[in-house]
Amino acid sequence: MAQIFHRGTNTISRVSIIGGVLLIGCIITAAYTIDRGSFNSDVAVVKEQPVPFSHKHHVSDDGIDCRYCHTSVETSHFAGLPATEVCMSCHSQIWANANILEPVRASWRTGESLAWTRVHDLPEFVYFNHSIHVNKGIGCASCHGRVDQMPLMFKVNTLYMNWCLDCHRQPEKYVRPKEQVFNMAYQPPANQLEFGKKLVAEYHIQKLTDCYTCHR
Amino acid sequence: MKSSSALFITGLTLAASGCRQDMHNQPKYKPLAESQFFADHRSARPQIAGTVARGHLRIDAARYTGKMGDADITAFPFPITRADIERGQQRFNIYCSPCHGRVGDGNGQVVRRGFRQPPSYHIQRLKDAPVGHFFDVITNGYGSMPSYASRVPPDDRWRVIAYVRALQVSQGSTLNDVPADQRDHIEAQTISANGAQQPTNAPPANPAMPPQPGPGERR
């Protein structure tokens, strides 16, 4: 009987075995990159806002504390966004006629809220709470990055479940002294793990990894 | 066959990473979310007049208005402890220092950028002003200063005032007011020549503090 396959087929079959593995690898990598990348997770994506609000100017240059505007961050699950009244407490006099602030003044005149676009937005089947994190020594910067250096707000972390769990499994990697929570420039000490373990014990931090911690 | 299955897998992966929104946006309101139901598009509803939230009953007039009848009260409505002053310091630095400056001289960052300059706390009129006046200023605003009532709850307002009082005393004090065992420490830190001036970003030690615990407890 004549050979059905040409001799060259051997090479093809070898190449396709290796190629197939590589291809699957590529697909997985591609899917992973797409999933983690800004296309899907919105990391590093700046959203359109009614007013181009600069944390860099207000926090670094003017030295305003986060809590001046995000008042409820220590006491509630929601950090809170500033009411128009808060902007107007300064902008009734500073940059009072700037075009860029017209939406703020319009909101002040009409009583209509400014509609900020959410940058961080967990799916609605996840429960998150700011106050517990802030009161147990997790700094804003551990989750939101160097907000004080952002001319426009963007997300630094994916906020995916594995990101939350990475810290919930090992809070000692990130915990800092409570009085440093609002310090954007805090540098962890060289012996963070050791130091973190001490703080974990001192603040009675539990390792919350049960599903119902976040899905309730 | 091979290429079609590769295509299939690729398609499946893309589809899986693409459609994740099904349970992500549920028809419930997160805080401050927009509402299509109410005419003003706010899901957060204003309080109905006369509502008293649990734990917010305010019948102690002196504590919640700073007034007895029509007169400003002159004494704090609750005893001020060291912890209260420290809390007051923290709140002051958050809510007041942008305009009034860390030491209350009226030279905060925002003033340097063009906001109307508030009076220094260290003028005689404000040193003599009763605590109730300060409470009234924080609660209702004063001239071009806005109200801080929505952001500083009543008890914190008293703590801020206690800290303002501490600032007022500290700014007029000399090295002789400092406990003897602390003087070296202060001298080492002092930058200006007049002996009483503190570096502006380090809040001053407060001679106005209530009875001091042992020296070990000072910062």
Coordinates of C-alpha atoms in Angstrom, one line a residue:
Chain A
M1 CA 0.0 0.0 0.0
A2 CA 1.3 3.4 -0.9
Q3 CA 2.0 5.8 1.9
I4 CA -1.0 7.9 2.7
F5 CA 1.0 10.8 4.2
H6 CA 3.9 12.4 2.6
R7 CA 7.2 12.2 4.5
G8 CA 7.0 15.9 5.3
T9 CA 4.0 15.3 7.4
N10 CA 6.2 14.1 10.2
T11 CA 7.7 17.6 10.5
I12 CA 4.3 19.1 10.3
S13 CA 3.0 16.9 13.1
R14 CA 6.0 17.7 15.3
V15 CA 5.7 21.4 14.6
S16 CA 2.0 21.3 15.3
I17 CA 2.5 19.6 18.6
I18 CA 4.9 22.2 19.8
G19 CA 3.0 24.9 18.0
G20 CA -0.2 23.8 19.6
V21 CA 1.3 24.1 23.1
L22 CA 2.7 27.5 22.3
L23 CA -0.6 28.6 20.8
I24 CA -2.5 27.6 23.9
G25 CA 0.1 29.4 26.0
C26 CA -0.2 32.5 23.9
I27 CA -4.0 32.4 24.2
I28 CA -3.8 32.1 27.9
T29 CA -1.3 34.9 28.2
A30 CA -3.4 37.1 25.9
A31 CA -6.5 36.4 27.9
Y32 CA -4.7 37.1 31.1
T33 CA -3.3 40.4 29.7
I34 CA -6.7 41.5 28.4
D35 CA -8.3 40.6 31.8
R36 CA -5.7 42.5 33.9
G37 CA -5.1 45.2 31.3
S38 CA -6.8 48.5 31.2
F39 CA -9.2 47.3 28.5
N40 CA -11.0 45.2 31.0
S41 CA -10.0 46.4 34.5
D42 CA -9.8 50.1 33.6
V43 CA -6.5 50.4 35.4
A44 CA -4.8 53.7 34.6
V45 CA -7.8 54.9 32.6
V46 CA -8.8 58.5 33.2
K47 CA -12.6 59.0 33.0
E48 CA -14.4 62.1 31.7
Q49 CA -15.5 64.3 34.7
P50 CA -17.7 67.4 34.8
V51 CA -14.7 69.3 36.2
P52 CA -11.1 68.2 35.7
F53 CA -10.4 68.0 39.4
S54 CA -6.7 67.7 40.3
H55 CA -5.7 65.8 43.5
K56 CA -2.2 66.9 42.8
H57 CA -3.0 70.6 43.2
H58 CA -5.4 70.2 46.1
V59 CA -3.5 67.6 48.1
S60 CA 0.2 68.3 47.4
D61 CA 0.2 71.9 46.5
D62 CA -2.4 73.2 48.9
G63 CA -1.9 70.6 51.6
I64 CA -5.6 69.7 52.1
D65 CA -6.2 66.4 54.0
C66 CA -8.3 63.7 52.3
R67 CA -10.9 64.0 55.0
Y68 CA -11.6 67.6 54.2
C69 CA -13.5 66.3 51.2
H70 CA -13.9 62.5 51.8
T71 CA -15.4 63.1 55.2
S72 CA -16.9 59.7 56.0
V73 CA -14.0 57.6 55.2
E74 CA -13.1 56.8 58.8
T75 CA -16.7 56.1 60.0
S76 CA -18.5 54.5 57.2
H77 CA -18.2 52.0 54.4
F78 CA -18.5 54.8 51.9
A79 CA -15.6 57.4 51.6
G80 CA -17.9 60.1 50.6
L81 CA -17.6 62.6 47.8
P82 CA -17.6 66.3 48.5
A83 CA -20.8 68.3 48.2
T84 CA -20.8 71.3 45.9
E85 CA -20.8 73.4 49.1
V86 CA -17.4 72.0 50.0
C87 CA -15.8 73.1 46.7
M88 CA -17.5 76.5 47.1
S89 CA -16.0 76.9 50.6
C90 CA -12.9 77.9 48.7
H91 CA -13.9 78.6 45.2
S92 CA -16.4 81.3 46.1
Q93 CA -13.1 83.3 46.3
I94 CA -10.3 81.4 44.6
W95 CA -10.6 81.0 40.8
A96 CA -14.1 82.4 41.4
N97 CA -14.6 83.3 37.7
A98 CA -12.6 80.6 36.0
N99 CA -14.5 78.9 33.2
I100 CA -13.2 75.5 34.3
L101 CA -15.3 75.8 37.5
E102 CA -18.5 76.9 35.8
P103 CA -20.2 73.4 36.4
V104 CA -19.5 73.8 40.1
R105 CA -21.0 77.3 40.2
A106 CA -24.0 76.1 38.1
S107 CA -24.6 73.3 40.6
W108 CA -24.4 75.8 43.5
R109 CA -26.9 78.1 41.8
T110 CA -29.4 75.4 40.7
G111 CA -29.0 72.8 43.5
E112 CA -28.4 70.1 40.9
S113 CA -25.7 67.6 42.0
L114 CA -22.4 67.4 40.1
A115 CA -22.3 64.0 38.5
W116 CA -18.9 62.6 39.0
T117 CA -18.0 59.4 37.1
R118 CA -17.0 56.6 39.3
V119 CA -13.4 55.5 38.8
H120 CA -13.4 52.7 41.4
D121 CA -16.5 50.6 41.1
L122 CA -16.7 47.2 42.5
P123 CA -19.3 44.8 41.2
E124 CA -22.5 45.0 43.2
F125 CA -22.2 41.6 44.7
V126 CA -19.1 42.6 46.6
Y127 CA -19.2 44.3 50.0
F128 CA -16.5 46.7 50.8
N129 CA -15.9 48.9 53.8
H130 CA -13.5 51.8 54.1
S131 CA -13.7 52.4 57.9
I132 CA -12.4 49.0 58.9
H133 CA -9.4 49.3 56.6
V134 CA -8.6 52.8 57.6
N135 CA -9.0 52.0 61.3
K136 CA -6.8 49.0 61.2
G137 CA -3.8 50.7 59.6
I138 CA -4.2 50.3 55.8
G139 CA -3.2 53.5 54.1
C140 CA -5.2 55.1 51.3
A141 CA -2.0 54.7 49.1
S142 CA -1.9 50.9 49.5
C143 CA -5.1 50.7 47.5
H144 CA -5.3 54.0 45.6
G145 CA -1.7 54.6 44.9
R146 CA -0.1 58.1 45.1
V147 CA -3.3 60.1 44.7
D148 CA -1.4 63.2 45.7
Q149 CA 0.5 63.0 42.5
M150 CA -2.5 62.4 40.2
P151 CA -3.5 65.5 38.1
L152 CA -6.5 63.4 37.1
M153 CA -7.9 60.4 39.1
F154 CA -7.1 56.9 37.8
K155 CA -7.2 53.4 39.2
V156 CA -3.9 51.9 40.2
N157 CA -5.0 48.4 41.2
T158 CA -7.4 46.1 39.4
L159 CA -9.7 45.6 42.5
Y160 CA -10.0 42.0 41.5
M161 CA -10.7 39.4 44.0
N162 CA -7.1 38.0 44.0
W163 CA -5.9 41.5 44.7
C164 CA -8.1 41.8 47.8
L165 CA -7.1 38.3 48.9
D166 CA -3.4 38.9 48.5
C167 CA -3.7 41.4 51.4
H168 CA -6.3 39.6 53.4
R169 CA -4.1 36.5 53.5
Q170 CA -1.0 38.5 54.5
P171 CA -2.0 41.8 55.9
E172 CA 1.5 42.1 57.5
K173 CA 2.8 42.9 54.0
Y174 CA 0.9 46.2 53.9
V175 CA -0.2 47.3 57.3
R176 CA 1.3 50.6 58.6
P177 CA 1.0 52.6 61.9
K178 CA -2.5 54.1 62.2
E179 CA -1.2 57.7 62.3
Q180 CA 0.4 57.1 58.8
V181 CA -2.8 56.1 57.1
F182 CA -3.4 59.5 55.5
N183 CA 0.3 60.0 54.8
M184 CA 0.7 59.6 51.0
A185 CA 4.5 59.6 51.1
Y186 CA 4.8 56.9 53.8
Q187 CA 7.7 54.5 53.1
P188 CA 7.5 51.1 54.7
P189 CA 10.5 50.2 56.8
A190 CA 13.0 47.7 55.4
N191 CA 11.8 45.1 57.9
Q192 CA 8.2 45.5 56.9
L193 CA 7.3 41.8 57.4
E194 CA 8.6 41.7 61.0
F195 CA 7.2 45.2 61.7
G196 CA 3.9 44.3 60.0
K197 CA 3.5 41.1 62.2
K198 CA 3.9 43.3 65.3
L199 CA 1.2 45.7 64.1
V200 CA -1.1 42.8 63.1
A201 CA -0.9 41.6 66.7
E202 CA -1.3 45.0 68.1
Y203 CA -4.3 46.0 66.1
H204 CA -5.8 42.5 66.3
I205 CA -6.0 42.1 62.6
Q206 CA -7.7 38.9 61.5
K207 CA -7.1 37.1 58.2
L208 CA -10.5 37.4 56.6
T209 CA -10.7 35.0 53.7
D210 CA -14.1 33.5 54.1
C211 CA -16.3 34.1 51.2
Y212 CA -19.0 35.8 53.3
T213 CA -16.6 38.5 54.3
C214 CA -17.0 40.1 51.0
H215 CA -20.0 38.4 49.4
R216 CA -22.9 38.9 51.8
Chain B
M1 CA -10.1 21.5 12.0
K2 CA -7.0 22.7 13.9
S3 CA -7.4 26.3 13.0
S4 CA -11.1 26.3 13.5
S5 CA -10.7 24.9 17.1
A6 CA -8.0 27.6 17.7
L7 CA -10.4 30.2 16.5
F8 CA -13.1 28.7 18.7
I9 CA -10.9 28.8 21.8
T10 CA -9.8 32.4 21.0
G11 CA -13.4 33.4 20.5
L12 CA -14.5 31.7 23.8
T13 CA -11.7 33.4 25.8
L14 CA -12.5 36.8 24.3
A15 CA -16.2 36.3 25.0
A16 CA -15.5 35.1 28.5
S17 CA -13.4 38.1 29.3
G18 CA -15.8 40.4 27.5
C19 CA -19.1 39.8 29.1
R20 CA -18.8 40.1 32.8
Q21 CA -21.4 42.8 33.4
D22 CA -24.4 40.6 34.1
M23 CA -24.4 40.7 37.9
H24 CA -22.1 43.6 38.2
N25 CA -24.7 46.3 37.9
Q26 CA -27.7 45.4 39.9
P27 CA -30.8 47.5 40.2
K28 CA -29.9 48.7 43.6
Y29 CA -28.4 52.0 44.8
K30 CA -24.9 52.5 46.0
P31 CA -24.4 55.7 48.0
L32 CA -24.9 58.9 45.9
A33 CA -25.9 56.9 42.9
E34 CA -28.0 58.6 40.3
S35 CA -31.7 57.7 40.4
Q36 CA -34.1 57.8 37.4
F37 CA -37.1 57.7 39.8
F38 CA -36.8 60.9 41.7
A39 CA -37.2 64.2 39.9
D40 CA -33.9 65.6 41.2
H41 CA -32.1 62.4 40.2
R42 CA -30.8 61.8 43.7
S43 CA -31.1 58.4 45.3
A44 CA -30.0 60.0 48.6
R45 CA -33.2 61.6 49.9
P46 CA -33.1 64.7 52.0
Q47 CA -34.2 64.4 55.6
I48 CA -37.8 65.2 56.3
A49 CA -37.9 68.2 58.6
G50 CA -38.0 67.2 62.3
T51 CA -36.3 63.8 61.7
V52 CA -34.2 62.7 64.7
A53 CA -31.8 59.9 63.8
R54 CA -31.1 57.3 66.5
G55 CA -28.4 58.7 68.8
H56 CA -28.9 62.2 67.5
L57 CA -31.3 63.5 70.0
R58 CA -30.0 66.9 71.0
I59 CA -31.8 68.3 74.0
D60 CA -28.7 69.6 75.8
A61 CA -28.8 73.1 74.3
A62 CA -25.4 74.2 75.6
R63 CA -23.7 71.3 74.1
Y64 CA -25.3 71.4 70.7
T65 CA -25.8 75.2 70.2
G66 CA -23.1 76.7 72.4
K67 CA -25.6 79.0 73.8
M68 CA -27.6 79.4 77.1
G69 CA -30.6 81.3 76.2
D70 CA -29.1 84.0 73.9
A71 CA -25.7 84.2 75.5
D72 CA -22.6 82.3 74.3
I73 CA -21.5 79.8 77.0
T74 CA -18.2 80.5 78.6
A75 CA -17.2 77.0 79.8
F76 CA -16.9 73.7 77.9
P77 CA -20.0 71.6 78.3
F78 CA -18.0 68.5 79.1
P79 CA -14.7 68.0 80.8
I80 CA -11.8 68.2 78.4
T81 CA -9.1 65.6 78.7
R82 CA -5.8 65.2 77.0
A83 CA -7.3 62.8 74.5
D84 CA -9.9 65.4 73.6
I85 CA -7.2 68.0 72.8
E86 CA -5.3 65.5 70.7
R87 CA -8.5 64.7 68.7
G88 CA -9.1 68.4 68.5
Q89 CA -5.6 69.0 67.1
Q90 CA -6.2 66.3 64.4
R91 CA -9.5 67.7 63.4
F92 CA -8.2 71.3 63.4
N93 CA -5.4 70.3 61.1
I94 CA -7.8 68.7 58.7
Y95 CA -10.6 71.2 58.6
C96 CA -9.3 74.6 59.8
S97 CA -5.5 74.7 59.0
P98 CA -6.0 75.1 55.2
C99 CA -7.1 78.7 56.0
H100 CA -6.1 79.4 59.6
G101 CA -2.7 77.8 59.4
R102 CA -1.2 75.2 61.6
V103 CA -0.7 77.6 64.5
G104 CA -3.8 79.6 64.0
D105 CA -2.1 82.8 62.7
G106 CA -4.5 83.0 59.7
N107 CA -1.8 82.2 57.1
G108 CA -2.9 78.8 55.7
Q109 CA -2.0 77.6 52.2
V110 CA -5.4 78.6 50.8
V111 CA -5.0 82.1 52.1
R112 CA -1.6 82.3 50.3
R113 CA -3.4 81.4 47.1
G114 CA -5.8 84.3 47.5
F115 CA -8.5 83.5 50.0
R116 CA -9.5 86.3 52.3
Q117 CA -7.2 86.2 55.3
P118 CA -9.0 85.3 58.6
P119 CA -8.0 87.1 61.8
S120 CA -5.2 85.5 63.8
Y121 CA -6.5 83.5 66.9
H122 CA -3.9 85.4 68.9
I123 CA -5.5 88.8 68.9
Q124 CA -6.9 89.9 72.2
R125 CA -10.6 89.9 71.0
L126 CA -10.5 86.2 70.2
K127 CA -8.5 85.4 73.3
D128 CA -11.3 87.0 75.3
A129 CA -14.1 85.5 73.2
P130 CA -16.2 82.9 75.0
V131 CA -16.0 79.3 73.8
G132 CA -19.6 79.5 72.7
H133 CA -18.6 82.1 70.1
F134 CA -16.2 79.7 68.5
F135 CA -18.9 77.0 68.5
D136 CA -21.2 79.4 66.8
V137 CA -18.6 80.3 64.1
I138 CA -17.9 76.6 63.3
T139 CA -21.6 75.7 63.3
N140 CA -23.0 78.6 61.3
G141 CA -20.0 80.1 59.5
Y142 CA -18.9 83.7 60.0
G143 CA -18.6 86.3 57.2
S144 CA -16.8 84.6 54.3
M145 CA -16.0 81.5 56.4
P146 CA -18.4 78.7 55.5
S147 CA -20.2 76.5 58.0
Y148 CA -18.4 73.3 59.1
A149 CA -21.4 71.8 60.8
S150 CA -21.9 69.0 58.2
R151 CA -18.3 67.8 58.5
V152 CA -17.4 68.4 62.2
P153 CA -19.9 66.8 64.6
P154 CA -20.8 68.8 67.7
D155 CA -18.5 67.1 70.2
D156 CA -15.6 67.4 67.8
R157 CA -16.3 71.1 67.5
W158 CA -15.7 71.4 71.3
R159 CA -12.5 69.5 70.9
V160 CA -11.3 71.7 68.1
I161 CA -12.1 74.7 70.3
A162 CA -10.1 73.2 73.2
Y163 CA -7.1 72.9 70.8
V164 CA -7.6 76.5 69.6
R165 CA -7.4 77.6 73.3
A166 CA -4.3 75.5 73.6
L167 CA -2.8 77.3 70.6
Q168 CA -3.7 80.7 72.0
V169 CA -1.9 80.0 75.2
S170 CA 1.1 78.4 73.5
Q171 CA 1.7 81.3 71.1
G172 CA 2.1 83.8 74.0
S173 CA 4.2 81.5 76.1
T174 CA 7.9 81.6 76.8
L175 CA 10.4 79.0 77.6
N176 CA 9.7 79.5 81.3
D177 CA 6.3 78.0 80.9
V178 CA 7.7 74.7 79.8
P179 CA 8.3 72.1 82.5
A180 CA 11.9 72.2 83.5
D181 CA 12.7 68.7 82.3
Q182 CA 11.4 69.4 78.8
R183 CA 13.4 72.6 78.1
D184 CA 16.4 71.1 76.6
H185 CA 14.3 69.2 74.1
I186 CA 12.5 72.4 73.1
E187 CA 15.6 74.4 72.8
A188 CA 17.1 71.8 70.5
Q189 CA 14.1 72.0 68.2
T190 CA 13.6 75.7 68.2
I191 CA 14.5 77.3 64.9
S192 CA 13.9 81.0 65.4
A193 CA 15.8 83.1 67.8
N194 CA 13.1 84.4 70.1
G195 CA 12.9 81.2 72.1
A196 CA 9.1 80.7 72.0
Q197 CA 8.5 80.2 68.3
Q198 CA 7.9 76.7 67.1
P199 CA 8.5 75.2 63.6
T200 CA 5.2 75.8 62.0
N201 CA 4.6 72.3 60.8
A202 CA 5.3 70.7 64.2
P203 CA 2.3 71.4 66.3
P204 CA 3.5 73.1 69.5
A205 CA 3.6 71.4 72.8
N206 CA 0.7 72.7 74.8
P207 CA 1.3 74.3 78.1
A208 CA -2.5 74.7 78.3
M209 CA -2.9 71.0 78.8
P210 CA -4.9 69.8 81.8
P211 CA -3.0 68.3 84.7
Q212 CA 0.0 66.5 83.2
P213 CA 0.5 62.8 83.5
G214 CA 4.1 61.8 84.3
P215 CA 6.8 63.2 82.1
G216 CA 7.2 59.9 80.3
E217 CA 3.8 60.5 78.5
R218 CA 4.8 63.6 76.6
R219 CA 5.3 63.2 73.0

